[in-house]
């Protein structure tokens, strides 16, 4: 080690160089050895300078933590109580400056150090890591104790300040997990965030999840060390031109593997940071301290909303899931081991409510929930679509599931694209994050297609072929066919998903490389998509993919070219013979029996049975129940029945309405519903029938009851959704009725509001086809005037406006 002779400080650079060149020393061992070598050097300088009693030399900040990277600054404090001899500090600092080592120094009394810390958050953070080097140990110990006491006493004021500093840094430097040239220290998920987490832990108010955190910290520090040694500079930015050399120095296969290791470490740190700051917010809110919660968005952006003290009660969100303290957590009766759909149900409920999933909840789900049956139960598919359909609110929920391994368990192919970098300046995300970002963009486009579920799933899966040999679109088509079958999609839907994945780049490529005026160009696309429905899906997926890639991938020029190609292809497809109109199947014997009973008694007749699901081990409960209802036709029937179902907290998944005349005594409406019971409670048939009778005879005011319940319900933050689309289908859709198409975000009482609007408009609903795909309602109503004729165009548009107004005001 270094001599205490002042002339011996010139030997420190040589010893330091030998240490850094020693191949036996790497990682934490080298950082610790370098810190000890530096400790001895500075101690020798301090003693040689003739420092008097009642002084101490103290390492602070990163150096105070006892680990130095090759080009780290030295943060040193000369602490004193009495007067200092003139030139004392310079006699310590000048040899350090002469050696070329960067030095951040200060000379202060204990009181002065505390006063600076009270005004300067960064100074206070540095002092939290104070470590004694030389001199009066009591001075250092007293300062450490006082600074920690100050920090804990002022935690309620300083932690929000620290959180704001963390957010601002993330906005400036981006997310380490996705940058091709990341700043290992300053970017979100980097080394600075680890310091912030330690500072939070020092308050004793909250602590970060520790699983994997030490390993992540070591990975980031090792990469920074290798970067310093490779470049010879104190840089924190892992530039593209340095990555191969850094990977070689660390013994990593290649630069892509290096980036994936860095990204995984950064995600661990970022996730721990998210969990920790939510915990801090809850603690401060419980103490009556208003805080400002930042909902995280891509690339470090945030949307801040005031949050007051959290209510202690647990409010139901879904079966087995409740809201507590601003998070989605498991209900006390939840049994994850017996409910493989619970992770998706909890995630979907959280995202739709604009909440995060509690850390303990995700951990328990990962530990106790078994794999999904193959094929997936219908509910699992619906919940995945509901989760994706939440848009930006899906992101933090998805990150939590991914952090605990639930995504890769659910979709094994995900692991191949997880944290995979895309070395293309156009792409701003890793492959996996690009996929979920595409789904977020697609969630805003669900009104553009009759199959929002297929759009969202295609968005999530469209680049799964990346990382496999050959064209990723061709590889992706093969993968998605397998994934779709495992998810339980039928063959037509599987074929559609495969088509979308195989051709997700076709529209842009064709629009920008082929002559748009050549009829053969539209013919080419028409031959690929085959149907208008496929064209709509592919157009929406193309735009979602491009806008999720980055600003360079989608311009107004490209958008215009693609839109023109789509319009010409749609005209080409419209020239083909229209498909035959859908014909309802003949009524079953049970349906005819109910219709006869309703016609003879003039009362509603209904039957309930469990919704049939394929028997799968561990498949959980049926998704809902089948409700068949026969009622003598009368005005306002659809809205009234839908309102009664909403009062019983039944969510309509599918519905069909048709007209029968079983005994020649007048029309009877037959309604076939698939309903999902909220929180798993099946409806009581007798009570449901009684409420229907009361609603139909006017003794039960359904609208008022629903309004009272809505007014009494606690207001949640919720999520933003695309506005409803209400449109009159082309005249060729039906010759005997006017078809009104409604696409909207599903919500309690949605069908009731539509039915009331149609009743108020004075039209008759002859047939209806209602479906809920995830959280999106896609409905078609066949309308006539009271005399049974189709509506003229002006009248139809008037009805459409009435329905749209009812949905927008609801």
PDB file of C-alpha atoms in Angstrom, residues 167-402:
ATOM      1  CA  UNK A 167     -38.947  11.960 -12.714  1.00  0.00           C
ATOM      2  CA  UNK A 168     -37.229  14.999 -14.185  1.00  0.00           C
ATOM      3  CA  UNK A 169     -34.057  12.990 -14.766  1.00  0.00           C
ATOM      4  CA  UNK A 170     -36.053  10.256 -16.508  1.00  0.00           C
ATOM      5  CA  UNK A 171     -37.677  12.820 -18.785  1.00  0.00           C
ATOM      6  CA  UNK A 172     -34.270  14.244 -19.730  1.00  0.00           C
ATOM      7  CA  UNK A 173     -32.387  10.990 -20.260  1.00  0.00           C
ATOM      8  CA  UNK A 174     -35.103   8.497 -21.224  1.00  0.00           C
ATOM      9  CA  UNK A 175     -35.504   4.883 -20.170  1.00  0.00           C
ATOM     10  CA  UNK A 176     -32.318   2.870 -20.021  1.00  0.00           C
ATOM     11  CA  UNK A 177     -34.278  -0.283 -20.919  1.00  0.00           C
ATOM     12  CA  UNK A 178     -34.964   0.899 -24.461  1.00  0.00           C
ATOM     13  CA  UNK A 179     -32.109   3.182 -25.550  1.00  0.00           C
ATOM     14  CA  UNK A 180     -29.562   2.014 -28.109  1.00  0.00           C
ATOM     15  CA  UNK A 181     -26.971   4.305 -26.518  1.00  0.00           C
ATOM     16  CA  UNK A 182     -28.118   4.403 -22.889  1.00  0.00           C
ATOM     17  CA  UNK A 183     -26.735   6.537 -20.097  1.00  0.00           C
ATOM     18  CA  UNK A 184     -25.966   3.895 -17.464  1.00  0.00           C
ATOM     19  CA  UNK A 185     -26.111   6.396 -14.637  1.00  0.00           C
ATOM     20  CA  UNK A 186     -28.731   9.016 -15.386  1.00  0.00           C
ATOM     21  CA  UNK A 187     -31.387   7.200 -17.473  1.00  0.00           C
ATOM     22  CA  UNK A 188     -34.418   5.720 -15.777  1.00  0.00           C
ATOM     23  CA  UNK A 189     -33.498   2.340 -14.305  1.00  0.00           C
ATOM     24  CA  UNK A 190     -29.836   3.343 -14.014  1.00  0.00           C
ATOM     25  CA  UNK A 191     -27.351   3.749 -11.190  1.00  0.00           C
ATOM     26  CA  UNK A 192     -28.840   7.022  -9.942  1.00  0.00           C
ATOM     27  CA  UNK A 193     -32.150   5.286  -9.299  1.00  0.00           C
ATOM     28  CA  UNK A 194     -30.347   2.755  -7.101  1.00  0.00           C
ATOM     29  CA  UNK A 195     -29.010   5.643  -5.011  1.00  0.00           C
ATOM     30  CA  UNK A 196     -32.532   7.061  -4.727  1.00  0.00           C
ATOM     31  CA  UNK A 197     -33.873   3.681  -3.587  1.00  0.00           C
ATOM     32  CA  UNK A 198     -31.249   3.495  -0.857  1.00  0.00           C
ATOM     33  CA  UNK A 199     -32.193   7.001   0.227  1.00  0.00           C
ATOM     34  CA  UNK A 200     -35.848   5.993   0.509  1.00  0.00           C
ATOM     35  CA  UNK A 201     -34.894   2.929   2.538  1.00  0.00           C
ATOM     36  CA  UNK A 202     -32.894   5.173   4.904  1.00  0.00           C
ATOM     37  CA  UNK A 203     -36.111   6.985   5.888  1.00  0.00           C
ATOM     38  CA  UNK A 204     -37.588   3.703   7.209  1.00  0.00           C
ATOM     39  CA  UNK A 205     -40.872   4.625   5.493  1.00  0.00           C
ATOM     40  CA  UNK A 206     -40.554   2.185   2.589  1.00  0.00           C
ATOM     41  CA  UNK A 207     -38.112  -0.204   1.003  1.00  0.00           C
ATOM     42  CA  UNK A 208     -37.591  -1.462  -2.521  1.00  0.00           C
ATOM     43  CA  UNK A 209     -38.289  -5.047  -3.598  1.00  0.00           C
ATOM     44  CA  UNK A 210     -34.881  -6.647  -3.164  1.00  0.00           C
ATOM     45  CA  UNK A 211     -35.224  -9.712  -5.406  1.00  0.00           C
ATOM     46  CA  UNK A 212     -32.733  -9.369  -8.228  1.00  0.00           C
ATOM     47  CA  UNK A 213     -31.820  -5.792  -7.295  1.00  0.00           C
ATOM     48  CA  UNK A 214     -28.261  -6.531  -6.123  1.00  0.00           C
ATOM     49  CA  UNK A 215     -27.579  -8.530  -9.287  1.00  0.00           C
ATOM     50  CA  UNK A 216     -28.988  -5.727 -11.444  1.00  0.00           C
ATOM     51  CA  UNK A 217     -26.813  -3.181  -9.631  1.00  0.00           C
ATOM     52  CA  UNK A 218     -23.730  -5.336 -10.202  1.00  0.00           C
ATOM     53  CA  UNK A 219     -24.531  -5.729 -13.915  1.00  0.00           C
ATOM     54  CA  UNK A 220     -24.835  -1.983 -14.440  1.00  0.00           C
ATOM     55  CA  UNK A 221     -21.694  -1.245 -12.429  1.00  0.00           C
ATOM     56  CA  UNK A 222     -19.675  -3.928 -14.259  1.00  0.00           C
ATOM     57  CA  UNK A 223     -20.726  -2.513 -17.623  1.00  0.00           C
ATOM     58  CA  UNK A 224     -19.796   0.998 -16.514  1.00  0.00           C
ATOM     59  CA  UNK A 225     -16.374  -0.240 -15.362  1.00  0.00           C
ATOM     60  CA  UNK A 226     -15.768  -1.942 -18.710  1.00  0.00           C
ATOM     61  CA  UNK A 227     -16.894   1.218 -20.508  1.00  0.00           C
ATOM     62  CA  UNK A 228     -14.434   3.344 -18.487  1.00  0.00           C
ATOM     63  CA  UNK A 229     -11.576   0.934 -19.216  1.00  0.00           C
ATOM     64  CA  UNK A 230     -12.471   0.670 -22.907  1.00  0.00           C
ATOM     65  CA  UNK A 231     -12.747   4.402 -23.537  1.00  0.00           C
ATOM     66  CA  UNK A 232     -10.262   5.669 -20.959  1.00  0.00           C
ATOM     67  CA  UNK A 233     -12.797   8.342 -20.084  1.00  0.00           C
ATOM     68  CA  UNK A 234     -15.328   8.983 -17.302  1.00  0.00           C
ATOM     69  CA  UNK A 235     -18.277   8.441 -19.610  1.00  0.00           C
ATOM     70  CA  UNK A 236     -21.589   6.924 -18.644  1.00  0.00           C
ATOM     71  CA  UNK A 237     -23.058   6.653 -22.147  1.00  0.00           C
ATOM     72  CA  UNK A 238     -22.720   3.225 -23.719  1.00  0.00           C
ATOM     73  CA  UNK A 239     -22.170   4.352 -27.308  1.00  0.00           C
ATOM     74  CA  UNK A 240     -22.764   2.100 -30.291  1.00  0.00           C
ATOM     75  CA  UNK A 241     -19.097   2.250 -31.323  1.00  0.00           C
ATOM     76  CA  UNK A 242     -17.980   1.013 -27.872  1.00  0.00           C
ATOM     77  CA  UNK A 243     -20.445  -1.825 -27.350  1.00  0.00           C
ATOM     78  CA  UNK A 244     -18.503  -4.587 -29.115  1.00  0.00           C
ATOM     79  CA  UNK A 245     -15.352  -3.821 -27.133  1.00  0.00           C
ATOM     80  CA  UNK A 246     -17.245  -3.577 -23.857  1.00  0.00           C
ATOM     81  CA  UNK A 247     -18.928  -6.908 -24.562  1.00  0.00           C
ATOM     82  CA  UNK A 248     -15.548  -8.504 -25.338  1.00  0.00           C
ATOM     83  CA  UNK A 249     -14.000  -7.132 -22.158  1.00  0.00           C
ATOM     84  CA  UNK A 250     -16.855  -8.604 -20.120  1.00  0.00           C
ATOM     85  CA  UNK A 251     -16.712 -11.950 -21.920  1.00  0.00           C
ATOM     86  CA  UNK A 252     -20.197 -11.456 -23.371  1.00  0.00           C
ATOM     87  CA  UNK A 253     -21.108 -13.067 -26.707  1.00  0.00           C
ATOM     88  CA  UNK A 254     -21.844  -9.862 -28.644  1.00  0.00           C
ATOM     89  CA  UNK A 255     -23.167  -6.322 -28.354  1.00  0.00           C
ATOM     90  CA  UNK A 256     -26.807  -7.429 -28.590  1.00  0.00           C
ATOM     91  CA  UNK A 257     -26.348  -9.839 -25.696  1.00  0.00           C
ATOM     92  CA  UNK A 258     -24.675  -7.038 -23.736  1.00  0.00           C
ATOM     93  CA  UNK A 259     -27.615  -4.697 -24.337  1.00  0.00           C
ATOM     94  CA  UNK A 260     -30.123  -7.375 -23.339  1.00  0.00           C
ATOM     95  CA  UNK A 261     -28.281  -7.852 -20.028  1.00  0.00           C
ATOM     96  CA  UNK A 262     -28.260  -4.099 -19.453  1.00  0.00           C
ATOM     97  CA  UNK A 263     -31.936  -3.803 -20.351  1.00  0.00           C
ATOM     98  CA  UNK A 264     -32.951  -6.622 -18.001  1.00  0.00           C
ATOM     99  CA  UNK A 265     -31.013  -5.043 -15.155  1.00  0.00           C
ATOM    100  CA  UNK A 266     -32.524  -1.628 -15.855  1.00  0.00           C
ATOM    101  CA  UNK A 267     -36.046  -3.062 -15.878  1.00  0.00           C
ATOM    102  CA  UNK A 268     -35.431  -4.647 -12.496  1.00  0.00           C
ATOM    103  CA  UNK A 269     -34.327  -1.291 -11.114  1.00  0.00           C
ATOM    104  CA  UNK A 270     -37.174   0.630 -12.789  1.00  0.00           C
ATOM    105  CA  UNK A 271     -39.790  -1.832 -11.515  1.00  0.00           C
ATOM    106  CA  UNK A 272     -38.367  -1.655  -7.991  1.00  0.00           C
ATOM    107  CA  UNK A 273     -38.488   2.126  -8.275  1.00  0.00           C
ATOM    108  CA  UNK A 274     -42.150   2.104  -9.352  1.00  0.00           C
ATOM    109  CA  UNK A 275     -43.133  -0.180  -6.468  1.00  0.00           C
ATOM    110  CA  UNK A 276     -41.153   1.875  -3.960  1.00  0.00           C
ATOM    111  CA  UNK A 277     -42.550   5.249  -4.961  1.00  0.00           C
ATOM    112  CA  UNK A 278     -46.114   3.928  -4.875  1.00  0.00           C
ATOM    113  CA  UNK A 279     -45.415   2.700  -1.369  1.00  0.00           C
ATOM    114  CA  UNK A 280     -44.053   6.124  -0.391  1.00  0.00           C
ATOM    115  CA  UNK A 281     -47.172   7.799  -1.773  1.00  0.00           C
ATOM    116  CA  UNK A 282     -49.434   5.503   0.248  1.00  0.00           C
ATOM    117  CA  UNK A 283     -47.489   6.113   3.443  1.00  0.00           C
ATOM    118  CA  UNK A 284     -47.500   9.882   3.012  1.00  0.00           C
ATOM    119  CA  UNK A 285     -51.193   9.893   2.065  1.00  0.00           C
ATOM    120  CA  UNK A 286     -52.015   7.810   5.152  1.00  0.00           C
ATOM    121  CA  UNK A 287     -50.233  10.429   7.247  1.00  0.00           C
ATOM    122  CA  UNK A 288     -52.463  13.068   5.721  1.00  0.00           C
ATOM    123  CA  UNK A 289     -49.764  14.521   3.469  1.00  0.00           C
ATOM    124  CA  UNK A 290     -51.150  15.293  -0.012  1.00  0.00           C
ATOM    125  CA  UNK A 291     -48.822  13.953  -2.690  1.00  0.00           C
ATOM    126  CA  UNK A 292     -48.788  14.171  -6.443  1.00  0.00           C
ATOM    127  CA  UNK A 293     -48.903  10.841  -8.180  1.00  0.00           C
ATOM    128  CA  UNK A 294     -47.251  10.520 -11.576  1.00  0.00           C
ATOM    129  CA  UNK A 295     -48.798   7.963 -13.918  1.00  0.00           C
ATOM    130  CA  UNK A 296     -45.865   6.711 -15.975  1.00  0.00           C
ATOM    131  CA  UNK A 297     -45.934   6.921 -19.716  1.00  0.00           C
ATOM    132  CA  UNK A 298     -43.414   5.918 -22.386  1.00  0.00           C
ATOM    133  CA  UNK A 299     -39.972   7.492 -22.389  1.00  0.00           C
ATOM    134  CA  UNK A 300     -40.230   8.991 -18.944  1.00  0.00           C
ATOM    135  CA  UNK A 301     -43.290  11.172 -19.554  1.00  0.00           C
ATOM    136  CA  UNK A 302     -45.847  11.565 -16.821  1.00  0.00           C
ATOM    137  CA  UNK A 303     -49.357  12.707 -16.155  1.00  0.00           C
ATOM    138  CA  UNK A 304     -49.755  14.033 -12.651  1.00  0.00           C
ATOM    139  CA  UNK A 305     -52.949  13.902 -10.674  1.00  0.00           C
ATOM    140  CA  UNK A 306     -53.562  15.086  -7.116  1.00  0.00           C
ATOM    141  CA  UNK A 307     -54.035  12.274  -4.667  1.00  0.00           C
ATOM    142  CA  UNK A 308     -55.358  12.636  -1.152  1.00  0.00           C
ATOM    143  CA  UNK A 309     -55.517  10.183   1.746  1.00  0.00           C
ATOM    144  CA  UNK A 310     -56.495   6.741   0.508  1.00  0.00           C
ATOM    145  CA  UNK A 311     -59.728   5.228   1.750  1.00  0.00           C
ATOM    146  CA  UNK A 312     -59.123   1.990   3.653  1.00  0.00           C
ATOM    147  CA  UNK A 313     -62.076   0.059   2.261  1.00  0.00           C
ATOM    148  CA  UNK A 314     -61.715  -2.655  -0.365  1.00  0.00           C
ATOM    149  CA  UNK A 315     -63.934  -2.052  -3.410  1.00  0.00           C
ATOM    150  CA  UNK A 316     -64.718  -4.893  -5.824  1.00  0.00           C
ATOM    151  CA  UNK A 317     -63.219  -4.676  -9.313  1.00  0.00           C
ATOM    152  CA  UNK A 318     -63.712  -8.213 -10.638  1.00  0.00           C
ATOM    153  CA  UNK A 319     -64.088 -11.737  -9.349  1.00  0.00           C
ATOM    154  CA  UNK A 320     -61.258 -12.186  -6.837  1.00  0.00           C
ATOM    155  CA  UNK A 321     -59.947  -8.625  -7.321  1.00  0.00           C
ATOM    156  CA  UNK A 322     -60.552  -5.475  -5.262  1.00  0.00           C
ATOM    157  CA  UNK A 323     -59.223  -1.938  -5.117  1.00  0.00           C
ATOM    158  CA  UNK A 324     -57.363  -0.938  -1.966  1.00  0.00           C
ATOM    159  CA  UNK A 325     -55.167   2.095  -1.330  1.00  0.00           C
ATOM    160  CA  UNK A 326     -55.134   2.987  -5.007  1.00  0.00           C
ATOM    161  CA  UNK A 327     -54.008  -0.445  -6.217  1.00  0.00           C
ATOM    162  CA  UNK A 328     -55.666  -3.609  -7.487  1.00  0.00           C
ATOM    163  CA  UNK A 329     -55.116  -6.427  -4.996  1.00  0.00           C
ATOM    164  CA  UNK A 330     -56.519  -9.898  -4.424  1.00  0.00           C
ATOM    165  CA  UNK A 331     -59.790 -10.293  -2.571  1.00  0.00           C
ATOM    166  CA  UNK A 332     -59.629 -12.194   0.684  1.00  0.00           C
ATOM    167  CA  UNK A 333     -61.532 -15.103  -0.840  1.00  0.00           C
ATOM    168  CA  UNK A 334     -59.303 -15.331  -3.936  1.00  0.00           C
ATOM    169  CA  UNK A 335     -57.662 -18.698  -4.505  1.00  0.00           C
ATOM    170  CA  UNK A 336     -54.917 -18.278  -7.131  1.00  0.00           C
ATOM    171  CA  UNK A 337     -53.977 -21.969  -7.122  1.00  0.00           C
ATOM    172  CA  UNK A 338     -57.492 -22.915  -8.263  1.00  0.00           C
ATOM    173  CA  UNK A 339     -57.983 -20.030 -10.709  1.00  0.00           C
ATOM    174  CA  UNK A 340     -55.433 -19.924 -13.560  1.00  0.00           C
ATOM    175  CA  UNK A 341     -57.238 -16.991 -15.214  1.00  0.00           C
ATOM    176  CA  UNK A 342     -56.838 -14.805 -12.118  1.00  0.00           C
ATOM    177  CA  UNK A 343     -53.582 -13.072 -13.213  1.00  0.00           C
ATOM    178  CA  UNK A 344     -55.198 -11.900 -16.452  1.00  0.00           C
ATOM    179  CA  UNK A 345     -58.448 -10.985 -14.699  1.00  0.00           C
ATOM    180  CA  UNK A 346     -56.599  -8.953 -12.074  1.00  0.00           C
ATOM    181  CA  UNK A 347     -54.456  -7.267 -14.723  1.00  0.00           C
ATOM    182  CA  UNK A 348     -57.452  -6.410 -16.926  1.00  0.00           C
ATOM    183  CA  UNK A 349     -59.461  -5.050 -13.989  1.00  0.00           C
ATOM    184  CA  UNK A 350     -56.519  -2.924 -12.825  1.00  0.00           C
ATOM    185  CA  UNK A 351     -55.813  -1.502 -16.276  1.00  0.00           C
ATOM    186  CA  UNK A 352     -59.459  -0.704 -16.988  1.00  0.00           C
ATOM    187  CA  UNK A 353     -59.671   1.140 -13.656  1.00  0.00           C
ATOM    188  CA  UNK A 354     -56.410   3.000 -14.305  1.00  0.00           C
ATOM    189  CA  UNK A 355     -54.684   1.317 -11.341  1.00  0.00           C
ATOM    190  CA  UNK A 356     -51.432  -0.532 -10.763  1.00  0.00           C
ATOM    191  CA  UNK A 357     -51.439  -4.108  -9.492  1.00  0.00           C
ATOM    192  CA  UNK A 358     -50.087  -4.350  -5.958  1.00  0.00           C
ATOM    193  CA  UNK A 359     -46.566  -5.733  -5.646  1.00  0.00           C
ATOM    194  CA  UNK A 360     -47.555  -8.410  -3.122  1.00  0.00           C
ATOM    195  CA  UNK A 361     -50.462  -9.387  -5.382  1.00  0.00           C
ATOM    196  CA  UNK A 362     -48.252  -9.922  -8.440  1.00  0.00           C
ATOM    197  CA  UNK A 363     -45.761 -11.885  -6.343  1.00  0.00           C
ATOM    198  CA  UNK A 364     -48.502 -14.124  -5.002  1.00  0.00           C
ATOM    199  CA  UNK A 365     -49.991 -14.667  -8.440  1.00  0.00           C
ATOM    200  CA  UNK A 366     -46.580 -15.655  -9.787  1.00  0.00           C
ATOM    201  CA  UNK A 367     -45.953 -18.042  -6.896  1.00  0.00           C
ATOM    202  CA  UNK A 368     -49.350 -19.713  -6.634  1.00  0.00           C
ATOM    203  CA  UNK A 369     -51.121 -19.602 -10.002  1.00  0.00           C
ATOM    204  CA  UNK A 370     -50.655 -22.543 -12.320  1.00  0.00           C
ATOM    205  CA  UNK A 371     -50.330 -22.425 -16.106  1.00  0.00           C
ATOM    206  CA  UNK A 372     -53.358 -21.717 -18.251  1.00  0.00           C
ATOM    207  CA  UNK A 373     -55.047 -24.774 -19.764  1.00  0.00           C
ATOM    208  CA  UNK A 374     -54.451 -25.348 -23.470  1.00  0.00           C
ATOM    209  CA  UNK A 375     -56.462 -24.177 -25.259  1.00  0.00           C
ATOM    210  CA  UNK A 376     -57.151 -21.203 -23.019  1.00  0.00           C
ATOM    211  CA  UNK A 377     -60.614 -20.839 -21.502  1.00  0.00           C
ATOM    212  CA  UNK A 378     -62.741 -18.215 -23.231  1.00  0.00           C
ATOM    213  CA  UNK A 379     -62.419 -15.936 -20.219  1.00  0.00           C
ATOM    214  CA  UNK A 380     -58.620 -15.871 -20.438  1.00  0.00           C
ATOM    215  CA  UNK A 381     -58.775 -14.673 -24.033  1.00  0.00           C
ATOM    216  CA  UNK A 382     -61.395 -12.058 -23.153  1.00  0.00           C
ATOM    217  CA  UNK A 383     -59.335 -10.781 -20.229  1.00  0.00           C
ATOM    218  CA  UNK A 384     -56.196 -10.464 -22.356  1.00  0.00           C
ATOM    219  CA  UNK A 385     -58.142  -8.392 -24.883  1.00  0.00           C
ATOM    220  CA  UNK A 386     -59.599  -6.290 -22.065  1.00  0.00           C
ATOM    221  CA  UNK A 387     -56.105  -5.663 -20.681  1.00  0.00           C
ATOM    222  CA  UNK A 388     -54.720  -4.605 -24.064  1.00  0.00           C
ATOM    223  CA  UNK A 389     -57.785  -2.494 -24.768  1.00  0.00           C
ATOM    224  CA  UNK A 390     -57.024  -0.260 -21.776  1.00  0.00           C
ATOM    225  CA  UNK A 391     -54.403   1.558 -23.858  1.00  0.00           C
ATOM    226  CA  UNK A 392     -51.715   3.442 -21.936  1.00  0.00           C
ATOM    227  CA  UNK A 393     -53.087   2.196 -18.605  1.00  0.00           C
ATOM    228  CA  UNK A 394     -52.011  -1.283 -19.723  1.00  0.00           C
ATOM    229  CA  UNK A 395     -48.295  -0.409 -19.647  1.00  0.00           C
ATOM    230  CA  UNK A 396     -47.494  -0.380 -15.890  1.00  0.00           C
ATOM    231  CA  UNK A 397     -49.685  -3.443 -15.384  1.00  0.00           C
ATOM    232  CA  UNK A 398     -47.924  -5.314 -18.191  1.00  0.00           C
ATOM    233  CA  UNK A 399     -44.513  -4.317 -16.767  1.00  0.00           C
ATOM    234  CA  UNK A 400     -45.478  -5.724 -13.363  1.00  0.00           C
ATOM    235  CA  UNK A 401     -46.596  -9.047 -14.853  1.00  0.00           C
ATOM    236  CA  UNK A 402     -43.426  -9.227 -16.941  1.00  0.00           C
TER     237      UNK A 402
END
